[in-house]
Coordinates of C-alpha atoms (C1' of nucleotides) in Angstrom, one line a residue:
Chain A
M1 CA 15.0 -21.5 -12.5
R2 CA 12.5 -19.0 -13.6
T3 CA 10.1 -19.8 -16.2
S4 CA 10.5 -18.2 -19.6
W5 CA 6.9 -17.1 -19.2
A6 CA 7.7 -14.9 -16.3
D7 CA 10.8 -13.5 -17.9
S8 CA 9.3 -12.9 -21.2
V9 CA 6.5 -10.8 -20.2
S10 CA 6.8 -7.1 -20.9
N11 CA 10.1 -5.9 -21.7
S12 CA 8.9 -3.2 -23.8
A13 CA 6.8 -0.3 -22.6
A14 CA 5.6 0.2 -26.1
E15 CA 4.3 -3.3 -26.3
I16 CA 2.6 -3.1 -23.0
A17 CA 0.9 0.1 -24.0
I18 CA -0.9 -1.6 -26.8
W19 CA -2.3 -4.4 -24.8
D20 CA -5.9 -4.4 -24.5
K21 CA -6.9 -3.4 -21.0
N22 CA -8.9 -6.5 -20.5
S23 CA -6.8 -9.1 -22.0
L24 CA -4.1 -10.7 -19.9
P25 CA -0.6 -9.9 -20.9
R26 CA 0.5 -12.6 -23.2
P27 CA 4.1 -13.8 -23.4
T28 CA 5.7 -12.9 -26.6
R29 CA 8.8 -14.7 -27.5
S30 CA 10.1 -11.8 -29.4
T31 CA 10.1 -9.5 -26.4
Y32 CA 12.2 -11.8 -24.3
V33 CA 15.6 -10.4 -23.5
P34 CA 18.0 -12.6 -21.6
P35 CA 19.2 -11.1 -18.4
H36 CA 22.8 -10.9 -19.6
L37 CA 21.8 -8.8 -22.6
R38 CA 19.6 -6.5 -20.6
S39 CA 22.3 -4.5 -18.9
G40 CA 23.2 -1.2 -20.5
S41 CA 20.1 -1.2 -22.6
I42 CA 17.2 -0.1 -20.7
S43 CA 16.7 2.8 -23.0
D44 CA 16.4 0.4 -25.8
L45 CA 13.7 -1.4 -24.0
S46 CA 11.8 1.5 -22.9
G47 CA 11.5 3.6 -26.0
P48 CA 13.2 5.7 -28.5
V49 CA 16.4 7.4 -27.5
T50 CA 17.5 10.3 -29.5
G51 CA 20.1 11.8 -27.3
T52 CA 23.5 10.6 -26.5
N53 CA 24.5 9.5 -23.1
G54 CA 23.8 12.5 -21.0
G55 CA 25.4 12.9 -17.7
S56 CA 23.6 10.7 -15.4
R57 CA 22.0 12.9 -12.9
W58 CA 21.2 10.6 -10.1
T59 CA 24.7 9.9 -9.2
G60 CA 23.3 9.3 -5.8
S61 CA 25.5 7.8 -3.2
D62 CA 23.2 4.9 -3.0
G63 CA 25.2 2.5 -1.2
G64 CA 27.2 0.9 -3.9
G65 CA 24.2 -0.5 -5.6
T66 CA 24.0 1.7 -8.5
K67 CA 24.4 -0.2 -11.7
P68 CA 25.5 2.2 -14.3
E69 CA 23.2 0.7 -16.8
L70 CA 20.3 1.8 -14.6
R71 CA 21.1 5.3 -14.9
R72 CA 18.9 7.0 -17.3
Q73 CA 20.5 7.8 -20.5
G74 CA 20.1 10.1 -23.3
Q75 CA 18.0 13.2 -23.6
A76 CA 20.4 15.5 -21.9
N77 CA 20.8 17.7 -24.9
S78 CA 17.4 17.5 -26.5
Y79 CA 15.7 17.7 -23.2
A80 CA 16.5 21.1 -22.0
T81 CA 14.5 22.6 -24.7
A82 CA 11.9 20.0 -25.0
G83 CA 11.1 19.8 -21.4
R84 CA 11.3 23.4 -20.7
D85 CA 9.1 24.3 -23.6
A86 CA 6.6 22.0 -22.3
A87 CA 6.8 23.4 -18.9
A88 CA 6.8 27.0 -20.2
G89 CA 3.8 26.5 -22.3
G90 CA 4.2 24.5 -25.4
G91 CA 0.9 25.5 -26.8
G92 CA -2.3 24.1 -25.4
G93 CA -2.3 20.6 -24.3
G94 CA 0.1 19.6 -26.9
G95 CA 3.4 20.3 -25.5
G96 CA 4.3 17.5 -23.2
R97 CA 7.5 15.7 -22.9
N98 CA 7.3 13.5 -25.9
N99 CA 10.7 12.2 -25.0
R100 CA 9.2 9.9 -22.4
S101 CA 8.4 6.5 -23.7
G102 CA 4.9 6.4 -25.0
G103 CA 4.8 10.1 -24.6
W104 CA 2.2 12.0 -26.4
D105 CA 0.2 9.2 -27.9
R106 CA -0.4 8.0 -24.3
R107 CA -1.6 11.4 -23.5
E108 CA -4.2 11.3 -26.3
R109 CA -5.8 8.4 -24.7
E110 CA -5.6 9.8 -21.2
V111 CA -9.0 9.9 -19.6
N112 CA -9.9 13.4 -18.7
P113 CA -10.0 13.3 -15.0
F114 CA -12.1 16.5 -14.9
G115 CA -14.9 14.9 -16.8
N116 CA -15.6 12.1 -14.4
D117 CA -18.5 13.2 -12.2
D118 CA -19.2 10.0 -10.4
K119 CA -15.8 9.0 -9.1
I120 CA -15.8 8.1 -5.5
Y121 CA -13.0 10.3 -4.4
D122 CA -13.7 13.1 -6.8
I123 CA -13.1 15.6 -4.1
K124 CA -12.1 18.6 -6.3
Q125 CA -15.4 18.4 -8.0
N126 CA -17.0 19.5 -4.8
F127 CA -14.2 21.8 -3.9
S128 CA -14.6 23.7 -7.1
E129 CA -18.2 24.1 -6.6
Q130 CA -17.5 25.6 -3.2
E131 CA -14.9 27.9 -4.7
N132 CA -17.3 29.1 -7.3
S133 CA -19.9 29.8 -4.8
G134 CA -17.3 31.7 -2.9
I135 CA -15.0 29.5 -0.8
N136 CA -14.4 31.0 2.5
F137 CA -11.0 32.4 1.8
D138 CA -11.3 34.9 4.5
A139 CA -10.8 32.0 6.8
Y140 CA -7.3 31.6 5.4
E141 CA -6.2 35.2 5.4
D142 CA -5.6 35.7 9.1
I143 CA -3.5 32.8 10.1
P144 CA 0.0 32.8 11.3
V145 CA 2.8 31.1 9.4
E146 CA 6.2 30.2 10.7
A147 CA 9.1 28.8 8.8
S148 CA 12.5 27.9 10.2
G149 CA 15.6 26.6 8.6
E150 CA 18.3 28.0 6.4
N151 CA 17.6 30.2 3.5
V152 CA 13.9 29.9 3.5
P153 CA 12.5 30.9 0.1
P154 CA 9.9 33.6 0.3
P155 CA 6.2 32.7 -0.1
V156 CA 4.2 33.6 -3.2
N157 CA 0.8 35.2 -3.4
T158 CA -0.4 33.8 -6.6
F159 CA 0.0 30.7 -8.7
A160 CA 1.2 33.0 -11.5
E161 CA 4.3 33.8 -9.5
I162 CA 5.3 30.2 -9.4
D163 CA 6.8 29.0 -12.6
L164 CA 5.0 25.7 -12.9
G165 CA 4.5 25.9 -16.6
E166 CA 1.5 26.3 -18.9
I167 CA 0.2 22.8 -18.7
L168 CA 0.2 22.7 -14.9
N169 CA -1.3 26.2 -14.9
Q170 CA -4.1 24.9 -17.1
N171 CA -4.8 22.1 -14.6
I172 CA -4.8 24.6 -11.8
R173 CA -7.5 26.5 -13.7
R174 CA -9.4 23.3 -14.4
C175 CA -9.4 22.6 -10.7
K176 CA -10.7 26.1 -10.3
Y177 CA -8.0 27.0 -7.8
V178 CA -8.1 30.8 -7.7
K179 CA -5.2 31.4 -5.4
P180 CA -2.9 29.3 -3.4
T181 CA -3.8 28.4 0.2
P182 CA -1.3 29.4 2.9
V183 CA 0.4 26.0 3.0
Q184 CA 0.7 26.1 -0.8
R185 CA 2.0 29.7 -0.8
H186 CA 4.9 28.7 1.5
A187 CA 5.5 25.1 0.7
I188 CA 5.6 25.2 -3.0
P189 CA 8.5 27.7 -3.3
I190 CA 10.4 25.7 -0.7
A191 CA 9.8 22.4 -2.6
L192 CA 10.7 24.0 -5.9
A193 CA 13.9 25.2 -4.4
G194 CA 14.8 21.6 -3.9
K195 CA 14.7 21.8 -0.1
D196 CA 13.6 19.1 2.2
L197 CA 10.5 20.1 4.1
M198 CA 8.5 19.2 7.2
A199 CA 5.2 20.9 6.9
C200 CA 2.5 21.2 9.5
A201 CA -0.9 22.2 8.2
Q202 CA -4.4 21.1 8.6
T203 CA -5.7 18.7 6.0
G204 CA -8.2 20.2 3.8
S205 CA -6.0 23.2 3.5
G206 CA -4.4 22.0 0.2
K207 CA -1.5 19.9 1.3
T208 CA -1.8 17.4 -1.5
A209 CA -1.4 20.0 -4.1
A210 CA 1.4 21.5 -2.1
F211 CA 3.6 18.5 -2.6
C212 CA 2.2 17.2 -5.9
F213 CA 2.8 20.3 -8.0
P214 CA 6.5 20.5 -7.2
I215 CA 7.0 16.8 -7.8
I216 CA 5.2 16.8 -11.2
S217 CA 6.9 20.0 -12.2
G218 CA 10.3 18.6 -11.2
I219 CA 9.8 15.4 -13.1
M220 CA 8.7 17.4 -16.2
R221 CA 12.0 19.3 -16.0
E222 CA 14.3 16.5 -15.3
L223 CA 17.0 16.2 -17.9
Y224 CA 17.1 12.5 -17.7
A225 CA 13.4 12.0 -17.8
Q226 CA 13.3 8.8 -19.6
R227 CA 10.9 6.4 -18.0
S228 CA 12.8 3.2 -17.4
H229 CA 12.3 -0.4 -16.5
V230 CA 14.5 -3.4 -16.5
G231 CA 12.6 -6.6 -17.1
R232 CA 9.5 -6.2 -15.1
T233 CA 11.0 -3.8 -12.6
V234 CA 9.8 -0.2 -12.8
Y235 CA 11.7 2.8 -11.4
P236 CA 9.4 5.6 -10.2
L237 CA 10.9 9.0 -9.8
G238 CA 8.4 10.1 -7.2
L239 CA 7.0 8.1 -4.2
I240 CA 4.1 9.3 -2.1
L241 CA 3.2 7.2 0.9
S242 CA 0.1 7.5 3.0
P243 CA -1.2 5.4 6.0
T244 CA -4.6 4.2 4.6
R245 CA -5.8 2.8 1.3
E246 CA -8.6 5.3 0.9
L247 CA -6.2 8.2 1.4
S248 CA -3.8 6.8 -1.2
C249 CA -6.7 6.6 -3.6
Q250 CA -7.7 10.1 -2.9
I251 CA -4.1 11.4 -3.4
H252 CA -3.9 9.4 -6.6
D253 CA -7.1 10.9 -8.0
E254 CA -5.9 14.4 -7.2
A255 CA -2.5 13.8 -8.6
K256 CA -4.0 12.5 -11.8
K257 CA -5.8 15.8 -12.2
F258 CA -2.7 17.8 -11.5
S259 CA -0.7 15.8 -14.0
Y260 CA -3.3 15.7 -16.8
Q261 CA -1.6 16.1 -20.2
T262 CA 1.8 16.5 -18.6
G263 CA 3.0 13.0 -19.7
V264 CA 3.8 12.3 -16.0
K265 CA 2.2 9.0 -15.1
V266 CA 0.8 8.5 -11.7
V267 CA 0.0 5.0 -10.4
V268 CA -1.6 3.9 -7.1
A269 CA -0.9 0.6 -5.3
Y270 CA -2.6 -0.5 -2.0
G271 CA -3.6 -3.6 -0.2
G272 CA -6.9 -5.3 -0.1
A273 CA -7.3 -5.1 -3.9
P274 CA -6.2 -7.7 -6.4
I275 CA -2.5 -7.1 -7.1
N276 CA -2.6 -8.2 -10.7
Q277 CA -4.3 -5.2 -12.0
Q278 CA -1.9 -2.9 -10.1
L279 CA 1.0 -4.9 -11.6
R280 CA -0.3 -4.4 -15.0
E281 CA -0.8 -0.7 -14.4
L282 CA 2.8 -0.5 -13.2
E283 CA 4.1 -2.3 -16.2
R284 CA 2.6 0.4 -18.5
G285 CA 5.0 2.8 -16.9
V286 CA 5.1 4.9 -13.7
D287 CA 6.7 8.2 -12.8
I288 CA 4.9 8.8 -9.5
L289 CA 3.9 5.9 -7.3
V290 CA 1.3 6.5 -4.6
A291 CA 1.1 3.7 -2.2
T292 CA 0.4 2.3 1.2
P293 CA 3.4 0.8 2.9
G294 CA 2.4 -2.9 3.1
R295 CA 1.6 -3.3 -0.6
L296 CA 4.7 -1.3 -1.6
V297 CA 6.9 -3.7 0.5
D298 CA 5.2 -6.5 -1.3
L299 CA 6.0 -5.0 -4.7
L300 CA 9.6 -4.3 -3.7
E301 CA 10.1 -7.9 -2.5
R302 CA 8.7 -9.2 -5.8
A303 CA 11.2 -6.8 -7.5
R304 CA 8.4 -5.3 -9.5
V305 CA 9.3 -1.9 -8.2
S306 CA 12.7 -0.4 -7.5
L307 CA 13.2 2.8 -5.5
Q308 CA 16.6 3.3 -7.0
A309 CA 15.5 6.2 -9.2
V310 CA 13.4 8.0 -6.6
R311 CA 14.1 11.7 -6.6
Y312 CA 11.1 12.8 -4.6
L313 CA 9.7 11.2 -1.5
A314 CA 6.6 12.6 0.2
L315 CA 5.0 11.2 3.3
D316 CA 1.4 12.3 3.9
E317 CA 0.1 12.1 7.5
A318 CA 3.8 11.8 8.3
D319 CA 3.4 11.6 12.1
R320 CA 1.1 8.6 11.7
M321 CA 3.6 7.0 9.2
L322 CA 6.3 7.3 11.8
D323 CA 4.5 6.3 14.9
M324 CA 5.0 2.9 16.6
G325 CA 3.0 0.8 14.2
F326 CA 4.3 2.1 10.9
E327 CA 7.8 3.3 11.6
P328 CA 9.7 0.0 11.1
Q329 CA 8.0 -0.5 7.7
I330 CA 8.7 3.1 6.6
R331 CA 12.3 2.7 7.8
K332 CA 12.7 -0.4 5.7
I333 CA 11.3 1.3 2.6
V334 CA 13.3 4.4 3.0
E335 CA 16.6 3.1 4.3
Q336 CA 16.9 -0.5 3.2
M337 CA 15.4 -0.7 -0.2
N338 CA 18.0 1.0 -2.3
M339 CA 16.4 4.4 -2.3
P340 CA 18.8 7.3 -2.8
N341 CA 20.0 8.7 0.5
R342 CA 18.6 11.8 2.1
G343 CA 20.1 14.8 0.5
V344 CA 20.2 13.0 -2.8
R345 CA 16.5 12.6 -3.1
Q346 CA 14.2 15.4 -1.9
T347 CA 12.0 14.5 1.1
M348 CA 8.8 16.2 2.1
L349 CA 6.8 15.3 5.2
F350 CA 3.3 16.7 5.7
S351 CA 0.9 16.3 8.6
A352 CA -1.6 18.3 10.7
T353 CA 0.3 17.4 13.9
F354 CA 4.0 16.8 14.5
P355 CA 4.8 15.5 18.0
R356 CA 8.4 16.1 18.9
E357 CA 9.5 12.5 19.1
I358 CA 8.2 12.0 15.7
Q359 CA 10.1 15.0 14.4
R360 CA 13.2 13.5 16.0
L361 CA 12.6 10.3 14.2
A362 CA 11.8 12.1 11.0
S363 CA 15.1 13.9 11.0
D364 CA 16.7 10.6 10.1
F365 CA 15.0 10.9 6.7
L366 CA 15.6 14.6 6.1
S367 CA 18.6 16.6 5.1
N368 CA 18.8 20.2 6.4
H369 CA 15.1 20.6 6.2
I370 CA 12.9 23.6 6.5
F371 CA 10.2 23.4 9.1
L372 CA 6.9 25.0 8.1
A373 CA 4.0 25.5 10.4
V374 CA 0.7 27.0 9.1
G375 CA -1.8 27.8 11.8
R376 CA -4.7 25.5 11.9
V377 CA -7.5 26.6 9.7
G378 CA -10.0 24.2 11.2
P379 CA -10.0 22.7 14.6
S380 CA -8.7 25.5 16.7
T381 CA -10.4 28.4 15.1
D382 CA -14.1 29.3 15.0
L383 CA -14.7 27.1 11.9
I384 CA -15.5 24.1 14.0
V385 CA -17.8 24.4 17.0
Q386 CA -16.6 21.9 19.6
R387 CA -18.9 20.6 22.3
V388 CA -18.1 18.1 25.0
E389 CA -20.9 16.3 26.9
F390 CA -20.6 14.1 29.9
V391 CA -22.2 10.8 28.9
L392 CA -22.0 7.6 30.8
E393 CA -21.0 4.5 28.7
S394 CA -24.5 3.1 29.2
D395 CA -26.2 6.2 28.0
K396 CA -24.1 6.8 24.8
R397 CA -26.5 5.1 22.4
S398 CA -29.6 6.9 23.5
H399 CA -27.8 10.1 23.7
L400 CA -26.6 9.7 20.1
M401 CA -30.1 9.0 19.1
D402 CA -31.3 12.2 20.7
L403 CA -28.7 14.2 18.8
L404 CA -29.6 12.5 15.5
H405 CA -33.3 13.1 16.0
A406 CA -32.8 16.8 16.8
Q407 CA -30.5 17.1 13.8
R408 CA -33.0 15.5 11.5
E409 CA -35.8 17.8 12.7
N410 CA -33.7 20.9 12.3
G411 CA -32.3 19.8 9.0
N412 CA -33.5 20.7 5.5
H413 CA -36.7 18.9 4.6
G414 CA -36.1 16.4 7.4
K415 CA -33.0 15.2 5.7
Q416 CA -30.2 13.9 7.9
A417 CA -27.0 15.9 7.6
L418 CA -23.9 13.9 7.0
T419 CA -22.7 12.7 10.4
L420 CA -19.4 10.9 11.0
V421 CA -19.4 8.9 14.3
F422 CA -16.0 7.7 15.6
V423 CA -15.8 4.7 17.8
E424 CA -12.8 2.9 19.3
T425 CA -13.1 -0.6 18.0
K426 CA -14.1 -2.4 14.9
K427 CA -16.6 -4.6 16.7
G428 CA -18.0 -1.5 18.3
A429 CA -18.4 0.1 14.9
D430 CA -20.4 -2.9 13.6
S431 CA -22.6 -3.1 16.6
L432 CA -23.4 0.6 16.7
E433 CA -24.1 0.6 13.0
H434 CA -26.5 -2.3 13.3
W435 CA -28.3 -0.7 16.2
L436 CA -28.7 2.6 14.4
C437 CA -30.1 0.9 11.4
M438 CA -32.6 -1.0 13.6
N439 CA -33.7 2.3 15.0
G440 CA -34.4 4.0 11.8
F441 CA -31.2 5.7 11.0
P442 CA -29.6 4.5 7.8
S443 CA -26.0 4.0 8.5
T444 CA -22.9 2.2 7.3
T445 CA -19.5 1.6 8.7
I446 CA -15.9 1.7 7.7
H447 CA -13.1 -0.1 9.5
G448 CA -10.2 -2.4 9.0
D449 CA -12.1 -5.7 9.3
R450 CA -14.2 -4.9 6.3
T451 CA -13.1 -5.8 2.8
Q452 CA -11.8 -3.1 0.6
Q453 CA -14.9 -3.3 -1.5
E454 CA -17.1 -2.8 1.6
R455 CA -15.0 0.1 2.7
E456 CA -15.3 1.8 -0.6
L457 CA -18.9 1.1 -0.9
A458 CA -19.5 2.5 2.6
L459 CA -17.7 5.7 1.8
R460 CA -19.6 6.2 -1.5
S461 CA -22.9 5.5 0.2
F462 CA -22.1 8.1 2.9
K463 CA -20.9 10.7 0.5
S464 CA -24.0 10.4 -1.7
G465 CA -26.2 10.7 1.4
K466 CA -27.8 7.3 0.9
T467 CA -26.6 6.4 4.4
P468 CA -26.0 9.8 6.0
I469 CA -24.4 8.3 9.1
L470 CA -21.0 6.7 8.9
V471 CA -19.7 4.8 11.9
A472 CA -15.9 4.7 11.7
T473 CA -12.7 3.7 13.5
D474 CA -9.6 5.8 13.2
V475 CA -9.1 4.4 9.7
A476 CA -11.2 7.4 8.6
A477 CA -9.7 9.9 11.0
R478 CA -7.0 11.2 8.8
G479 CA -6.8 13.0 5.5
L480 CA -10.0 11.8 4.0
D481 CA -11.7 14.6 2.3
I482 CA -15.5 14.0 2.5
P483 CA -17.3 17.2 1.5
H484 CA -20.3 18.4 3.5
V485 CA -19.7 16.5 6.7
A486 CA -21.8 18.6 9.0
H487 CA -21.2 16.8 12.3
V488 CA -18.4 14.7 13.8
V489 CA -19.4 12.8 16.9
N490 CA -16.7 11.3 19.1
F491 CA -18.8 8.5 20.4
D492 CA -15.7 7.1 22.0
L493 CA -12.9 9.7 22.5
P494 CA -9.4 8.7 21.3
N495 CA -6.6 8.3 23.8
D496 CA -4.5 10.9 22.1
I497 CA -5.4 14.5 21.6
D498 CA -3.7 14.5 18.1
D499 CA -6.1 11.9 17.0
Y500 CA -8.9 14.1 18.2
V501 CA -7.6 16.9 16.2
H502 CA -7.5 14.8 13.1
R503 CA -10.9 13.4 13.6
I504 CA -12.7 16.7 14.0
G505 CA -10.8 17.9 11.0
R506 CA -13.2 15.8 8.9
T507 CA -15.7 18.6 9.2
G508 CA -15.2 22.3 8.7
R509 CA -13.2 21.7 5.6
A510 CA -12.2 24.1 2.9
G511 CA -13.2 27.0 5.0
K512 CA -16.7 25.8 5.9
T513 CA -18.1 25.6 9.4
G514 CA -18.7 22.3 11.2
L515 CA -19.8 20.8 14.5
A516 CA -17.9 18.4 16.6
T517 CA -19.5 16.7 19.6
A518 CA -17.6 14.5 22.1
F519 CA -18.9 12.1 24.6
F520 CA -16.7 12.2 27.7
N521 CA -16.8 10.1 30.8
E522 CA -14.5 8.7 33.4
S523 CA -12.7 6.4 31.0
N524 CA -11.4 9.5 29.2
L525 CA -9.7 11.2 32.2
S526 CA -6.3 11.3 30.5
L527 CA -7.7 13.4 27.8
A528 CA -9.3 15.9 30.1
R529 CA -6.4 18.2 30.3
P530 CA -5.2 18.4 26.7
L531 CA -8.8 18.5 25.5
A532 CA -9.7 21.4 27.8
E533 CA -6.5 23.2 26.7
L534 CA -7.2 22.7 23.1
M535 CA -10.7 23.9 23.4
Q536 CA -9.7 26.9 25.3
E537 CA -7.1 27.8 22.7
A538 CA -9.8 27.5 20.1
S539 CA -12.0 29.9 22.1
Q540 CA -14.5 27.2 22.7
E541 CA -16.8 26.9 25.6
V542 CA -15.2 24.6 28.2
P543 CA -17.7 23.1 30.6
A544 CA -16.9 23.6 34.3
W545 CA -16.8 19.9 35.0
L546 CA -14.2 19.4 32.3
T547 CA -12.0 22.1 33.8
H548 CA -12.4 20.4 37.1
Y549 CA -11.3 17.0 35.7
A550 CA -8.4 18.8 33.9
S551 CA -7.1 20.4 37.0
R552 CA -7.0 17.1 38.8
A553 CA -5.8 15.0 35.9
P554 CA -2.1 14.3 35.3
Y555 CA -0.6 15.0 32.0
G556 CA -1.6 12.5 29.5
G557 CA -3.3 11.8 26.2
N558 CA -0.6 13.8 24.5
K559 CA 2.6 12.5 22.9
N560 CA 3.3 15.9 21.9
R561 CA 3.1 18.1 24.9
R562 CA 2.3 20.8 22.6
S563 CA 3.7 24.1 23.4
G564 CA 0.5 25.9 23.0
G565 CA -0.6 28.1 20.3
R566 CA -2.3 27.6 17.1
F567 CA -0.1 25.2 15.3
G568 CA -0.1 21.4 15.3
G569 CA 3.5 21.4 16.2
S570 CA 6.7 23.5 16.3
D571 CA 10.2 23.0 15.1
F572 CA 11.8 20.6 17.7
R573 CA 15.2 21.8 16.7
R574 CA 14.5 25.3 18.0
E575 CA 12.9 24.0 21.2
E576 CA 15.8 21.6 21.9
S577 CA 18.4 24.2 21.2
I578 CA 16.9 26.5 23.8
G579 CA 16.4 23.5 26.0
K580 CA 12.9 24.5 27.0
N581 CA 9.4 24.1 26.0
L582 CA 9.3 27.4 24.3
D583 CA 6.0 29.0 23.7
Y584 CA 6.8 31.3 20.9
Y585 CA 3.3 31.7 19.6
S586 CA 1.9 33.4 22.5
G587 CA 4.0 36.5 21.9
G588 CA 3.2 39.1 19.4
N589 CA 2.5 37.4 16.2
S590 CA -0.2 34.8 16.8
G591 CA -3.1 37.2 17.1
N592 CA -2.5 39.7 14.4
A593 CA -2.8 39.4 10.7
Y594 CA 0.9 38.6 10.3
E595 CA 1.4 36.5 7.3
G596 CA 5.0 37.0 6.6
L597 CA 7.8 34.7 6.9
V598 CA 9.7 34.5 10.1
D599 CA 13.1 33.0 9.8
I600 CA 13.9 31.8 13.2
A601 CA 16.8 29.7 12.2
G602 CA 18.5 31.4 15.0
G603 CA 22.1 30.7 14.6
Y604 CA 22.4 27.2 13.2
A605 CA 25.5 26.6 11.4
P606 CA 25.3 24.3 8.4
G607 CA 25.4 20.7 9.5
V608 CA 24.5 21.4 13.1
T609 CA 20.8 21.6 12.7
S610 CA 20.1 19.3 15.5
A611 CA 21.6 17.2 18.2
W612 CA 20.4 14.1 16.4
D613 CA 22.3 14.3 13.2
Chain B
dC1 C1' -6.0 -1.7 25.4
dC2 C1' -6.9 -0.1 20.0
dT3 C1' -5.8 1.2 15.1
dG4 C1' -3.5 0.9 10.6
dG5 C1' -0.9 -2.7 6.7
dG6 C1' 0.9 -8.2 2.0
dC7 C1' -0.1 -12.6 0.3

DNA sequence: CCTGGGC
């Protein structure tokens, strides 16, 4: 039998909200509601209800599990005006949805995310500086975009064209976003149209905003937008998953800026950190949950989170989330945890690379989706200079030292430019870091054997320039937005070319230039061919010896077998339907300034989008 | 072989 202590904690959002941050939640007899009295009354528990029972909107076909009492009630009538007014500009910061529990008074106490200068992941701070000093938007002008699927909504050219509402527009201005990036121009209208989306675009090109704005805007407009909980179980409306803790933190910090003063509450949950604080944060209410898979499963098994109300699901770095290591966990979360089915919820997958097998897997989670490919801004254009050097295993350390020495001498005032060094193993990371420190190069390291505290400290120390060299495993390969990384060194090359693409994408961000150096030797033969091809596509100088290895090497190092061109992937439905590895980029439109929309849906009837459905 | 992720 469960203790009354456990049951009695927190049945009221209002009560939770007044708890002192630092004091433990204390059981209060008066808040205890016996389970048999709870049903049908979540609205009572979660705040004032003024409307009558509005039609429940998430009538999802969620596998017979839907308890009627869990459907959000009320607000149907009053909302339409309240919500829309808020979205359409209810006067300054005032007009939020005050029909969500704890609504506007919570907003008053909301920490201004734009005022925090020393936050670890305060990436937009830097981004905005760059924008002010003239972000290299030209770099974005000339890239090809392809979209396929049924009824693709047209792209927009300005944020003003998108009806996100005055509050979100203010946050866009606070972020100093002048105009949408290509992935935003195309993805946001698709997402706002309620379509499922698989989007392929380089990180650093604004993907986070591309899925956050539609989710926040959607939640603001929902008719049933009453934040609910039953007992200690909370029901987020949006779920954003990412493969690493740091990336989840980063997304959370961005999402908090985008949702400032909207009344939409964003909470993050990830492993390696004490769970109690995260639990308390969840109890105070959550609309959008950003999480890593492991911790989320934990929360689901403890019944502290239910996915039954999820309307929006976004997977960042989706190809990673669906590869061998993660896929079972993701499948469990998406398919076996009471989440509304595809087609009922809206699903958005984002990544810089989309191998075809992954697309095939992903189609299990999507319903009649639109595939969007935005040409790479970074790795395969001139923004990143890629170099490959032949370095024997035994020479790697001294060679790295030479590079670092030269870099220091050429740098400003003898300062070391931020250099990110990728190695293959955790042990290798530790030992290289130690060696660098011993040789006068202040370094730190980030990998999965370090505690979360150490990982965060390392990242902060690197960003601040205190230790301008960061030795990392692939934990840092994806998504992390570290401004001003001048040089990425592939001390050990990865086995997969897509990992290489993600790694070098840590430099040359937001339209800036960067340098990527790789140490190649006989243990990297399988990468010779895809690497040579990638560099050639990017108009990089390919050393003769690499071409030689490439010509002898078998195919390898590539799960994707990319069909050439400037994208990180292409719509597998199209390729499969034609039955060939179709290179449709090498034709007319990859080189010119074509920015329009190409609907290459090419004769799919509804419901026959692919052979895997 | 390696990496990521819950106590």
